[in-house]
mmCIF file of C-alpha atoms in Angstrom:
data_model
loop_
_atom_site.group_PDB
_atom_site.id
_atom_site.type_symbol
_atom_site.label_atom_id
_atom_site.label_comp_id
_atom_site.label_asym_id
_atom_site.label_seq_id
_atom_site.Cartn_x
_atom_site.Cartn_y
_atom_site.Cartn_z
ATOM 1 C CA UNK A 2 -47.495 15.194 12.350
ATOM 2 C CA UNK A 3 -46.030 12.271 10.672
ATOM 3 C CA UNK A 4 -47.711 10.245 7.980
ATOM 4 C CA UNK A 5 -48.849 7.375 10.600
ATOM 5 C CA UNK A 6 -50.627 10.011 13.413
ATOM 6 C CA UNK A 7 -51.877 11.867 9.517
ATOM 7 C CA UNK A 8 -53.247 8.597 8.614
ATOM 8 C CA UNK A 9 -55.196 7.290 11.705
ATOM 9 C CA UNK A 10 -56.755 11.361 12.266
ATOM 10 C CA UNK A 11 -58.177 10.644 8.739
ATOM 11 C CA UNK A 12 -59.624 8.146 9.347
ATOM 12 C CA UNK A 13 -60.812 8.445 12.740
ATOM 13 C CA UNK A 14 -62.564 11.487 12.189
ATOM 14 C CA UNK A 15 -63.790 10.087 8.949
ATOM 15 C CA UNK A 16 -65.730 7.186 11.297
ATOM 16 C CA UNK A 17 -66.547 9.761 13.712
ATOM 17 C CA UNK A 18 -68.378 12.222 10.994
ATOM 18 C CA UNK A 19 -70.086 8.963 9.224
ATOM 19 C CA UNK A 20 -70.629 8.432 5.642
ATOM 20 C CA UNK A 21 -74.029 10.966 5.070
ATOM 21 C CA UNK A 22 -72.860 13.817 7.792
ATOM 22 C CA UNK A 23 -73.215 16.030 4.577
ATOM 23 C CA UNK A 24 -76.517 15.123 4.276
ATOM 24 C CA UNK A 25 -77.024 16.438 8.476
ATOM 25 C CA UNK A 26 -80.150 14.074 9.084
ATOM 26 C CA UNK A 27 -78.069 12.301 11.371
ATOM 27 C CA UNK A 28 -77.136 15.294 13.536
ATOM 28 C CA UNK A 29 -80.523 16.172 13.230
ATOM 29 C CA UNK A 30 -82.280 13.171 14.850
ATOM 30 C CA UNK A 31 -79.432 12.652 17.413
ATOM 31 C CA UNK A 32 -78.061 16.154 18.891
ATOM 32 C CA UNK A 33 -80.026 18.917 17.050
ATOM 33 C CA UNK A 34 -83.841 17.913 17.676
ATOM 34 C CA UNK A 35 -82.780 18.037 21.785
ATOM 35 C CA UNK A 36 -81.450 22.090 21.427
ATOM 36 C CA UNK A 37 -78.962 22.606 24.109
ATOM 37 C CA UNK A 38 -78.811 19.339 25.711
ATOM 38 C CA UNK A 39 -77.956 18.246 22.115
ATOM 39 C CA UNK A 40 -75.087 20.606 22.050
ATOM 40 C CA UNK A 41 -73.761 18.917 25.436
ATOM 41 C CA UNK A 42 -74.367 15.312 24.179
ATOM 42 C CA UNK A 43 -72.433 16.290 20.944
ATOM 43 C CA UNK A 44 -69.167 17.412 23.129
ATOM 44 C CA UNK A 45 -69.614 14.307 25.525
ATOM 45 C CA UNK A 46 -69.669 12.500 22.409
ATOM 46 C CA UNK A 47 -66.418 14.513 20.919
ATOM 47 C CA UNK A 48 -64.711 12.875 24.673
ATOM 48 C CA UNK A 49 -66.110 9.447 24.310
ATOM 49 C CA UNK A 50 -65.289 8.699 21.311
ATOM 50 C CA UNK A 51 -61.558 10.312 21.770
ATOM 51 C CA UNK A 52 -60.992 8.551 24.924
ATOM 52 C CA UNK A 53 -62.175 5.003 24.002
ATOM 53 C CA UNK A 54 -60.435 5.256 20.238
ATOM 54 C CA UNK A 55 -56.941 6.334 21.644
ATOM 55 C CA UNK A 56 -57.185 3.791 24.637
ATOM 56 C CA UNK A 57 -58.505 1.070 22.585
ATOM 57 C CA UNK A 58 -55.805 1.786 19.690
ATOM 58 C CA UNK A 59 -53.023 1.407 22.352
ATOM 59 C CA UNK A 60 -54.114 -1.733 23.442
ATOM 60 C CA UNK A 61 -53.859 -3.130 19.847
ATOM 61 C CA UNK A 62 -50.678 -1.473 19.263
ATOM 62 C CA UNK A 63 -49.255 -3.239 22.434
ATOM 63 C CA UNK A 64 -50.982 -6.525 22.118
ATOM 64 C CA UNK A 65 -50.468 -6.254 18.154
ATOM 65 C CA UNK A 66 -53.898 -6.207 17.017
ATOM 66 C CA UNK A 67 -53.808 -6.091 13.138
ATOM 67 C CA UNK A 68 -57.847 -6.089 12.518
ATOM 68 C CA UNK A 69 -61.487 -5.746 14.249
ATOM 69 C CA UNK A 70 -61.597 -9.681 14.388
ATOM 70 C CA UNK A 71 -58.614 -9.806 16.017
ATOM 71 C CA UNK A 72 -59.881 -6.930 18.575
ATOM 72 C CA UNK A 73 -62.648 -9.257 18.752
ATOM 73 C CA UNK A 74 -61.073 -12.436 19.993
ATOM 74 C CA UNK A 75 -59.049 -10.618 22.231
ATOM 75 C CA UNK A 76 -61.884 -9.133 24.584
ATOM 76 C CA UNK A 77 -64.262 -11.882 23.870
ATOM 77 C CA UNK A 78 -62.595 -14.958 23.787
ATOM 78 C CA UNK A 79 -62.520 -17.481 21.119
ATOM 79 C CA UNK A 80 -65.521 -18.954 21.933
ATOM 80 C CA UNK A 81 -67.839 -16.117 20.854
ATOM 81 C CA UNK A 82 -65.534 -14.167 19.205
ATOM 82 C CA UNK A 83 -65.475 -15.148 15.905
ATOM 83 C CA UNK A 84 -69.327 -15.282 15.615
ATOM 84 C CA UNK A 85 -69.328 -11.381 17.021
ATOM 85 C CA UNK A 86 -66.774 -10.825 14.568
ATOM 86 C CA UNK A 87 -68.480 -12.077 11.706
ATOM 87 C CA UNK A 88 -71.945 -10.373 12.885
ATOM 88 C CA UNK A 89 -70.046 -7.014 13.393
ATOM 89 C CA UNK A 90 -68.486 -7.568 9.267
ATOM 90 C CA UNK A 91 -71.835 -7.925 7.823
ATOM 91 C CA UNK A 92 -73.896 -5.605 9.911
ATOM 92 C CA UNK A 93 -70.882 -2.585 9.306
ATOM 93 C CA UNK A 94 -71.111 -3.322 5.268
ATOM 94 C CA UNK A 95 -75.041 -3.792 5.516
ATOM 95 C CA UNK A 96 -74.676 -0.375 7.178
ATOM 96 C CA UNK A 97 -72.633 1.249 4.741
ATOM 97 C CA UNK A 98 -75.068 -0.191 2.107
ATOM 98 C CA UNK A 99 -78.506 0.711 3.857
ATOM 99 C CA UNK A 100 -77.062 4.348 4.305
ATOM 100 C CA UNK A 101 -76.332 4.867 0.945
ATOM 101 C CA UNK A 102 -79.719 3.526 -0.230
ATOM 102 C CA UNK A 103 -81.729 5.972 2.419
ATOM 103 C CA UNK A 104 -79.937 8.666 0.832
ATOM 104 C CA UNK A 105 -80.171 7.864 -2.591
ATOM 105 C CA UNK A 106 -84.584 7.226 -1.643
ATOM 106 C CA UNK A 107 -84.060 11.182 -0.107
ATOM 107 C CA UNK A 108 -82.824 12.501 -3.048
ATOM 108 C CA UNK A 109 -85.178 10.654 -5.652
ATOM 109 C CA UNK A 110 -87.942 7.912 -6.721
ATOM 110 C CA UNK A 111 -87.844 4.835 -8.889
ATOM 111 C CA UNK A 112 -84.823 5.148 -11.733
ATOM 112 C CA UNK A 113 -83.306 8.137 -10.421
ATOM 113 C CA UNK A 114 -83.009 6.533 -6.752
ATOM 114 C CA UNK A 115 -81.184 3.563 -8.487
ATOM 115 C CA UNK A 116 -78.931 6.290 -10.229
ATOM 116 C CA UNK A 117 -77.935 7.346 -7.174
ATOM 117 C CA UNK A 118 -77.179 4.264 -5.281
ATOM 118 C CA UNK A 119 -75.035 2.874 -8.373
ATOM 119 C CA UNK A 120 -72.718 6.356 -8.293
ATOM 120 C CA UNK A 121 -71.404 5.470 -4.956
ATOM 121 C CA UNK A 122 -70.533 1.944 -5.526
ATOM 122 C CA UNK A 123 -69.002 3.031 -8.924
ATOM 123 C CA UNK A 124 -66.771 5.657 -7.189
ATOM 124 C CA UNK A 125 -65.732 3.206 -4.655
ATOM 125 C CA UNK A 126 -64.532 0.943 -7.308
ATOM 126 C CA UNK A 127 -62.709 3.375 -8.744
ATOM 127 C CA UNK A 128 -61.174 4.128 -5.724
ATOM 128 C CA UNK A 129 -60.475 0.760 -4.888
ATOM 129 C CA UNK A 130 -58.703 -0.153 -7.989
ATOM 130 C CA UNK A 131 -55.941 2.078 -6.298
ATOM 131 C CA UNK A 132 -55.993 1.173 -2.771
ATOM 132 C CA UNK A 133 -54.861 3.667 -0.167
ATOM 133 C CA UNK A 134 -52.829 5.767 -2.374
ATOM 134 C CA UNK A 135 -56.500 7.512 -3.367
ATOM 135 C CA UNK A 136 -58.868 6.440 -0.101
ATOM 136 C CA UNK A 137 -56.615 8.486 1.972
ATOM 137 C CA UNK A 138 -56.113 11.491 0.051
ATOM 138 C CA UNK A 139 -59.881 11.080 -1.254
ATOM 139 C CA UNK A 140 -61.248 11.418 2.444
ATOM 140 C CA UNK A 141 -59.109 13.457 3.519
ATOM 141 C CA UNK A 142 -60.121 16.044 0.923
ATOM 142 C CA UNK A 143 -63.581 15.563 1.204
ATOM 143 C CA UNK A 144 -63.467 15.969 5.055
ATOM 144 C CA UNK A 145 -61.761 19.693 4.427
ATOM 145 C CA UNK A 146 -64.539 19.825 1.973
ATOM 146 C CA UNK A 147 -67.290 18.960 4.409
ATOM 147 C CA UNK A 148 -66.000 21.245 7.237
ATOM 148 C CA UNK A 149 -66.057 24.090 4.459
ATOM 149 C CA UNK A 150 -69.621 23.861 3.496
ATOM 150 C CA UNK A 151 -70.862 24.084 6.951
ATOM 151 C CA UNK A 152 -67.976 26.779 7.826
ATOM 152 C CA UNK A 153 -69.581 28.980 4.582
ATOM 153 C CA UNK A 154 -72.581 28.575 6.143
ATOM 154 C CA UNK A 155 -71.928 29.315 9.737
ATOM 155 C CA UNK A 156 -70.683 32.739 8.528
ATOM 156 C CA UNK A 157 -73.535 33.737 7.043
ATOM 157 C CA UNK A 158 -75.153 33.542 9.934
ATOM 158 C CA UNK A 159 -75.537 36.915 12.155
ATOM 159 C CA UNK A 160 -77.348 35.064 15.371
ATOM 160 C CA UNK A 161 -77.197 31.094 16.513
ATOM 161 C CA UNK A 162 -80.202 30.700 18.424
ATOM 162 C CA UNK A 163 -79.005 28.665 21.949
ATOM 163 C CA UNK A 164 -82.465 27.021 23.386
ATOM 164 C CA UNK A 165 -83.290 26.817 26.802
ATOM 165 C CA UNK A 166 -81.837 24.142 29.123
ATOM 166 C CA UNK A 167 -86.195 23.742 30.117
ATOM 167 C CA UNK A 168 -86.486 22.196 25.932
ATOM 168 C CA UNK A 169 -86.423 18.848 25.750
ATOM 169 C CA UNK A 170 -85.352 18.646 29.921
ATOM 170 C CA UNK A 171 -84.934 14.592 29.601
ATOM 171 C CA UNK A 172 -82.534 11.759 29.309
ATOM 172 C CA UNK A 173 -83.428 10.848 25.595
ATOM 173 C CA UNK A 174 -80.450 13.653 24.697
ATOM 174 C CA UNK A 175 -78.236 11.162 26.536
ATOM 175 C CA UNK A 176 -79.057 7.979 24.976
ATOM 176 C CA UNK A 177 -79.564 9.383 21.801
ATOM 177 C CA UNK A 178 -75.287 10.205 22.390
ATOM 178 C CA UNK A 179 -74.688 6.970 23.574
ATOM 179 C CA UNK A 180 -76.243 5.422 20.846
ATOM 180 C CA UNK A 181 -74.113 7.612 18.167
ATOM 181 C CA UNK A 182 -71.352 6.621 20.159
ATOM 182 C CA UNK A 183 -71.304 2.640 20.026
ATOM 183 C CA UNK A 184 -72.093 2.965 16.476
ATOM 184 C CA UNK A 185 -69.591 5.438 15.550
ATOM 185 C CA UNK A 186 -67.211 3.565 17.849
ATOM 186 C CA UNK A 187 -67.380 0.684 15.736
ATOM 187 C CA UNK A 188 -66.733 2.262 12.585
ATOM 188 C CA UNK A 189 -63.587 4.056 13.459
ATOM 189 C CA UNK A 190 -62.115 0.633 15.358
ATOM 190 C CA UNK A 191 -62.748 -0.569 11.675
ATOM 191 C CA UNK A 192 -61.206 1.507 9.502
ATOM 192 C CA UNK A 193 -57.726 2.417 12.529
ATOM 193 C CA UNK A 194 -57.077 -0.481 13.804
ATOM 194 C CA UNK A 195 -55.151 -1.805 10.257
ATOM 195 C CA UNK A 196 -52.882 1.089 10.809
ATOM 196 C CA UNK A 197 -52.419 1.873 14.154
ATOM 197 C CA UNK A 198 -50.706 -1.556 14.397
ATOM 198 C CA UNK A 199 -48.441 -0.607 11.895
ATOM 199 C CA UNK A 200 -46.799 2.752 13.576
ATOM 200 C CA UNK A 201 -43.527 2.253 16.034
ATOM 201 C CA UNK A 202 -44.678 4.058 19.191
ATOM 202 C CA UNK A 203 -47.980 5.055 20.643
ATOM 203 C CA UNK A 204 -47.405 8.789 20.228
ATOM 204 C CA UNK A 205 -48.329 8.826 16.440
ATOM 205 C CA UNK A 206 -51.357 7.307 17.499
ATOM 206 C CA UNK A 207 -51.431 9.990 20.603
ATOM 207 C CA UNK A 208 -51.427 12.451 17.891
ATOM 208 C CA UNK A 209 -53.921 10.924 15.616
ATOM 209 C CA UNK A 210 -56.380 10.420 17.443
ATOM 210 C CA UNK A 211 -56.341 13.775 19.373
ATOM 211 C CA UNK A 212 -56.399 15.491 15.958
ATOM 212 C CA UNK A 213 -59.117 13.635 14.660
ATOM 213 C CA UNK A 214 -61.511 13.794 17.692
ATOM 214 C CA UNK A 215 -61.511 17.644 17.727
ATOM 215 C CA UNK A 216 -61.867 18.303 14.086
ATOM 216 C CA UNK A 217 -64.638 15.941 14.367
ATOM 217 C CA UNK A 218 -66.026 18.364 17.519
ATOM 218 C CA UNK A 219 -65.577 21.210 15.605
ATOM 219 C CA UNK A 220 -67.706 19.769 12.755
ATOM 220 C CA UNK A 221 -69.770 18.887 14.469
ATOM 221 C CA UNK A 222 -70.710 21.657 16.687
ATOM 222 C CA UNK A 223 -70.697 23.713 13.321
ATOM 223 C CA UNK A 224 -72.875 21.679 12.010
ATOM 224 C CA UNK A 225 -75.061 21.732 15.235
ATOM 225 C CA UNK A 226 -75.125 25.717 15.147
ATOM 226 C CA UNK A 227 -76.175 25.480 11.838
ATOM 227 C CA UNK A 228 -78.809 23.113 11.932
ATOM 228 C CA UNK A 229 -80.382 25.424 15.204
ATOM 229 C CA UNK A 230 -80.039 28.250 13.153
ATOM 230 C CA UNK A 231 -82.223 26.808 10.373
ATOM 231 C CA UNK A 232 -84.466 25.255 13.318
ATOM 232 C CA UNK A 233 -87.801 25.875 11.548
ATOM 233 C CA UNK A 234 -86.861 25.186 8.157
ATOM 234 C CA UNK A 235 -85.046 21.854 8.078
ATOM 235 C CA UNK A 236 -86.958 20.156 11.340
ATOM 236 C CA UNK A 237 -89.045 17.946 9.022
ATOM 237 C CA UNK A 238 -86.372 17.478 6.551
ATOM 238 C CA UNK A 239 -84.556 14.571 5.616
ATOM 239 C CA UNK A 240 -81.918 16.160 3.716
ATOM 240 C CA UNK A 241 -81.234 19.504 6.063
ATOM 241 C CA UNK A 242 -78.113 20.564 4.616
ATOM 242 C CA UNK A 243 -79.318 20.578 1.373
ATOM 243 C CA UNK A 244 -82.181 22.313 1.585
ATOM 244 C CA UNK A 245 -80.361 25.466 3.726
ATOM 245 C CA UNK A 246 -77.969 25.162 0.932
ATOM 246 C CA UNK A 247 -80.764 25.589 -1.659
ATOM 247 C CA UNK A 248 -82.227 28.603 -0.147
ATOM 248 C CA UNK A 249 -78.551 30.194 -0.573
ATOM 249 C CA UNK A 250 -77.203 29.548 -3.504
ATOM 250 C CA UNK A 251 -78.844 28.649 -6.647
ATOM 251 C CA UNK A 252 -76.993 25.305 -7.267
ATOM 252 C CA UNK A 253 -76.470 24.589 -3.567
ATOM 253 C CA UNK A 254 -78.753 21.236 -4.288
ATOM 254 C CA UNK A 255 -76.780 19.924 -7.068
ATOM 255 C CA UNK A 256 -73.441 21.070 -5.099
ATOM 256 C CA UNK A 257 -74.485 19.399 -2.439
ATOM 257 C CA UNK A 258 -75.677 16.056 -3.911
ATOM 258 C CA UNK A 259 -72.296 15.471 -5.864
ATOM 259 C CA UNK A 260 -70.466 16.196 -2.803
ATOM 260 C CA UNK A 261 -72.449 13.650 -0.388
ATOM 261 C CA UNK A 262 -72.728 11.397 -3.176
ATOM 262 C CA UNK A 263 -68.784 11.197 -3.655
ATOM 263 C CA UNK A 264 -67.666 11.512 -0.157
ATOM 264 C CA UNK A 265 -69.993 8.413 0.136
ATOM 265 C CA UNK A 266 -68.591 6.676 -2.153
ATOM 266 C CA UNK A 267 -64.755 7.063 -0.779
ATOM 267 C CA UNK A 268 -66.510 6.257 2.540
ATOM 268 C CA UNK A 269 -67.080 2.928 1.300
ATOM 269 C CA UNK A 270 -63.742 2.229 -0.414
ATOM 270 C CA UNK A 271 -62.379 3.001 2.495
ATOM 271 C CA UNK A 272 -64.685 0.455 4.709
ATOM 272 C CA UNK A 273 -64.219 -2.403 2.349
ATOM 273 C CA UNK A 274 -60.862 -1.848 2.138
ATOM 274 C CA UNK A 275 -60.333 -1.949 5.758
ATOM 275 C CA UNK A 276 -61.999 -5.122 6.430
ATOM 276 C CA UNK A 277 -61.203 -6.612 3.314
ATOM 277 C CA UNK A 278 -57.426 -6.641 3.733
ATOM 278 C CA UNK A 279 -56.652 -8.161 6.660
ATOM 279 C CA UNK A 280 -59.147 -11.158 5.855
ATOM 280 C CA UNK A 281 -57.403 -11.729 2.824
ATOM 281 C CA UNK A 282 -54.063 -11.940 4.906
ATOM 282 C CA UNK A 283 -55.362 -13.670 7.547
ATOM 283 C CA UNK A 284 -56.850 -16.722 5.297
ATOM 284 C CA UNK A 285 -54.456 -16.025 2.435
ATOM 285 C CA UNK A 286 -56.997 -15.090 -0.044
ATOM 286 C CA UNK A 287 -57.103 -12.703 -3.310
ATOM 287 C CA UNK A 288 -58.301 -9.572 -2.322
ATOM 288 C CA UNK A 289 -60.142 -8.493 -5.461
ATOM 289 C CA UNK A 290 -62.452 -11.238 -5.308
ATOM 290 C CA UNK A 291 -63.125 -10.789 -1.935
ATOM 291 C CA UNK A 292 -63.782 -6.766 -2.582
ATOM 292 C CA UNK A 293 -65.719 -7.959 -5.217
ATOM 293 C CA UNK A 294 -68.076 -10.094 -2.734
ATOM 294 C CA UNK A 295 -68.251 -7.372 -0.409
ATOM 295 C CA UNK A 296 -69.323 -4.752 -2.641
ATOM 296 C CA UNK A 297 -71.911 -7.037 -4.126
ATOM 297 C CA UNK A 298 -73.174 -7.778 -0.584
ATOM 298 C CA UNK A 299 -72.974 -4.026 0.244
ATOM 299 C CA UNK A 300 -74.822 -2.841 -3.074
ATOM 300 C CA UNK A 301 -77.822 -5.699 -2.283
ATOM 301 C CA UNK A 302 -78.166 -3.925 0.978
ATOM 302 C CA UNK A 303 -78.377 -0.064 -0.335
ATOM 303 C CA UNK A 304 -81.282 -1.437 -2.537
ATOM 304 C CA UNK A 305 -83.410 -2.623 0.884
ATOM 305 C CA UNK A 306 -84.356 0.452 1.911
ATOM 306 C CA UNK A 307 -86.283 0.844 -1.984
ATOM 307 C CA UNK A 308 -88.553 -1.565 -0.601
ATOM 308 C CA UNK A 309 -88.232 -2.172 2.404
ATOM 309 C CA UNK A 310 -88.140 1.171 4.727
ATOM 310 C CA UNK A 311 -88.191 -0.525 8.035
ATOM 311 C CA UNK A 312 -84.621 -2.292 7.100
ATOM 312 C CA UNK A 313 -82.736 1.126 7.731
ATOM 313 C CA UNK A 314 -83.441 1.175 11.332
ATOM 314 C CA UNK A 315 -83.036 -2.691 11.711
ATOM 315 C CA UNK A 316 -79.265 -2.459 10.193
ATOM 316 C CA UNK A 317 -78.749 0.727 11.883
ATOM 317 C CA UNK A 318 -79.564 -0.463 15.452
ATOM 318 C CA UNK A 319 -77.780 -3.930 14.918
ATOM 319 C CA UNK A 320 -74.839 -2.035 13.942
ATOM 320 C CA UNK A 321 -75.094 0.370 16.985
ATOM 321 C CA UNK A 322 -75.676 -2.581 19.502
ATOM 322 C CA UNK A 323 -72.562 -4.315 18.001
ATOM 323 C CA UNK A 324 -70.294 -1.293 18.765
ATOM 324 C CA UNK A 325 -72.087 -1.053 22.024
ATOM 325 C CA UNK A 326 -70.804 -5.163 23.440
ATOM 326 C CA UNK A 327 -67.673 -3.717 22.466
ATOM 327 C CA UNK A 328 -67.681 -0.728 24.649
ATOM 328 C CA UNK A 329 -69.358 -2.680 27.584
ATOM 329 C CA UNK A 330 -66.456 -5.241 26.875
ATOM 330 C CA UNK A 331 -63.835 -2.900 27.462
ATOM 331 C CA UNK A 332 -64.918 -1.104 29.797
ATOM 332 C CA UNK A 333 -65.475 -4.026 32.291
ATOM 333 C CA UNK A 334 -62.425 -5.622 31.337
ATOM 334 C CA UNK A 335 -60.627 -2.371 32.220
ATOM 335 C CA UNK A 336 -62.404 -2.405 35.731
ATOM 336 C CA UNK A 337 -61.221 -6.107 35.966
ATOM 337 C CA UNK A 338 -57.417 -5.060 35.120
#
């Protein structure tokens, strides 16, 4: 695999995975709480999101796409496409900022939450101050990370419990996939789209993708097994993986909240960085002081859900109905073609 197909399965199956799949409470709301129609919602998923990234890549890298706005005018027009464009911008780094906050309200209450919201943004500045050269390697390592933690714990377990098809017997598995998939969509188009215009052929994005989407499915159906196996324990929880990691080992919390709380952190270099640069190229602008904005914007965002709970799922569903126009976009312009 060369370092352009390396690149874009980073960071495709980084957008896939999310910024908090660490934490699980995503899993847990969309595949695990439906059992075994979960389980077949998180593999339709795994093919969704495979087959729209590598088509959608390969119609940038033929039309020569450079950045989401760009994708934007392109299936929307310029009529309405900058203003989607713009929405999508805010709503992904109001995202990445709300998510970060959630978790940080998870793990603790007044100064300690605040502790844990400003660790993130520090270790994305951090990051930032060396572009790529440490985003790259920095996700990439914690996405080995990630698949070892709920590997480790996948071993230790001697029976995965598979639910009957008769639990949860209704569609709410199925938009609860579709949902994960227009938001998910959206955030891999972000952060692949800069460098999938940048390779010479179509194969290293072939490659890419294809090795990015099924480490993502095998994460993710760990991750499911996992989560079923620890059914009882972690249904009520909002931090799952942490508290199965506490019951086996005696710093599994604090193991577990440096990990999620630096993986987040590289998730968000990575994010700003992505939509950041080609901005800056596009308008001809410095790029610190746009980072700078972004990360201000994105840090004023993790502090909503503090004090504001409701804002989560408000940013969260905006996001997911943004990825969404883009999927209905495509899909009925592919019809028309």
């Amino acid at each position: 695999m060369n370092k352009g197909a390396w690149q874009i399965a980073v960071l495709f199956a980084g957008g896939a995975l999310g910024g908090t799949y660490l934490g699980g409470y995503e899993w847990l709301r969309f595949f695990a709480y439906f059992g075994s129609w979960g389980t077949i919602g998180a593999a339709l998923v795994s093919i969704a999101l495979g087959w729209l990234g590598y088509t959608a890549l390969i119609v940038c890298h033929r039309s020569g796409i450079r950045s989401l706005h760009e994708l934007f005018l392109h299936w929307f027009g310029e009529a309405i496409g900058p203003s989607l464009s713009v929405l999508s911008h805010l709503f992904l780094l109001a995202y990445a900022g709300v998510i970060t906050g959630q978790y940080a309200a998870q793990l603790a209450d007044g100064a300690a939450a605040l502790l844990y919201v400003l660790l993130p943004v520090l270790i994305a500045v951090v990051c930032l101050r060396k572009s790529w050269s440490w985003v790259l390697p920095g996700l990439a390592i914690f996405l080995v990370l990630g698949s070892l933690v709920y590997g480790s714990i996948f071993i230790e377990q001697h029976h995965v419990p598979i639910p009957s098809l008769g639990y949860q017997m209704n569609l709410n598995w199925l938009v609860h996939a579709v949902l994960y998939t227009g938001l998910h969509f959206l955030l891999c188009l972000a952060l692949t789209i800069p460098f999938a215009s940048t390779v010479e052929s179509p194969q290293p994005i072939r490659l890419g993708i294809g090795a990015g989407s099924l480490f993502f499915f095998l994460v993710l159906l760990t991750g499911q097994a996992v989560l079923l196996s620890y059914w009882h324990d972690v249904l009520a929880s909002e931090v799952p993986v942490k508290l199965i990691l506490t019951q086996l080992l005696p710093i599994g919390g604090w193991l577990h909240t440096i990990l999620a709380l630096v993986h987040g952190g590289v998730v968000i270099a990575a994010l700003v960085l992505a939509l950041a640069s080609p901005i800056a190229e596009r308008h001809d602008l410095h790029l610190l002081p746009l980072i700078a904005v972004m990360l201000f914007y994105l840090a004023l965002c993790a502090l909503l859900p503090l004090v504001l709970t409701w804002s989560v799922s408000a940013i969260v569903s905006g996001t997911t109905y943004c990825g969404l126009c883009l999927i209905i976009c495509y899909i009925w312009k592919r019809q028309l073609s």
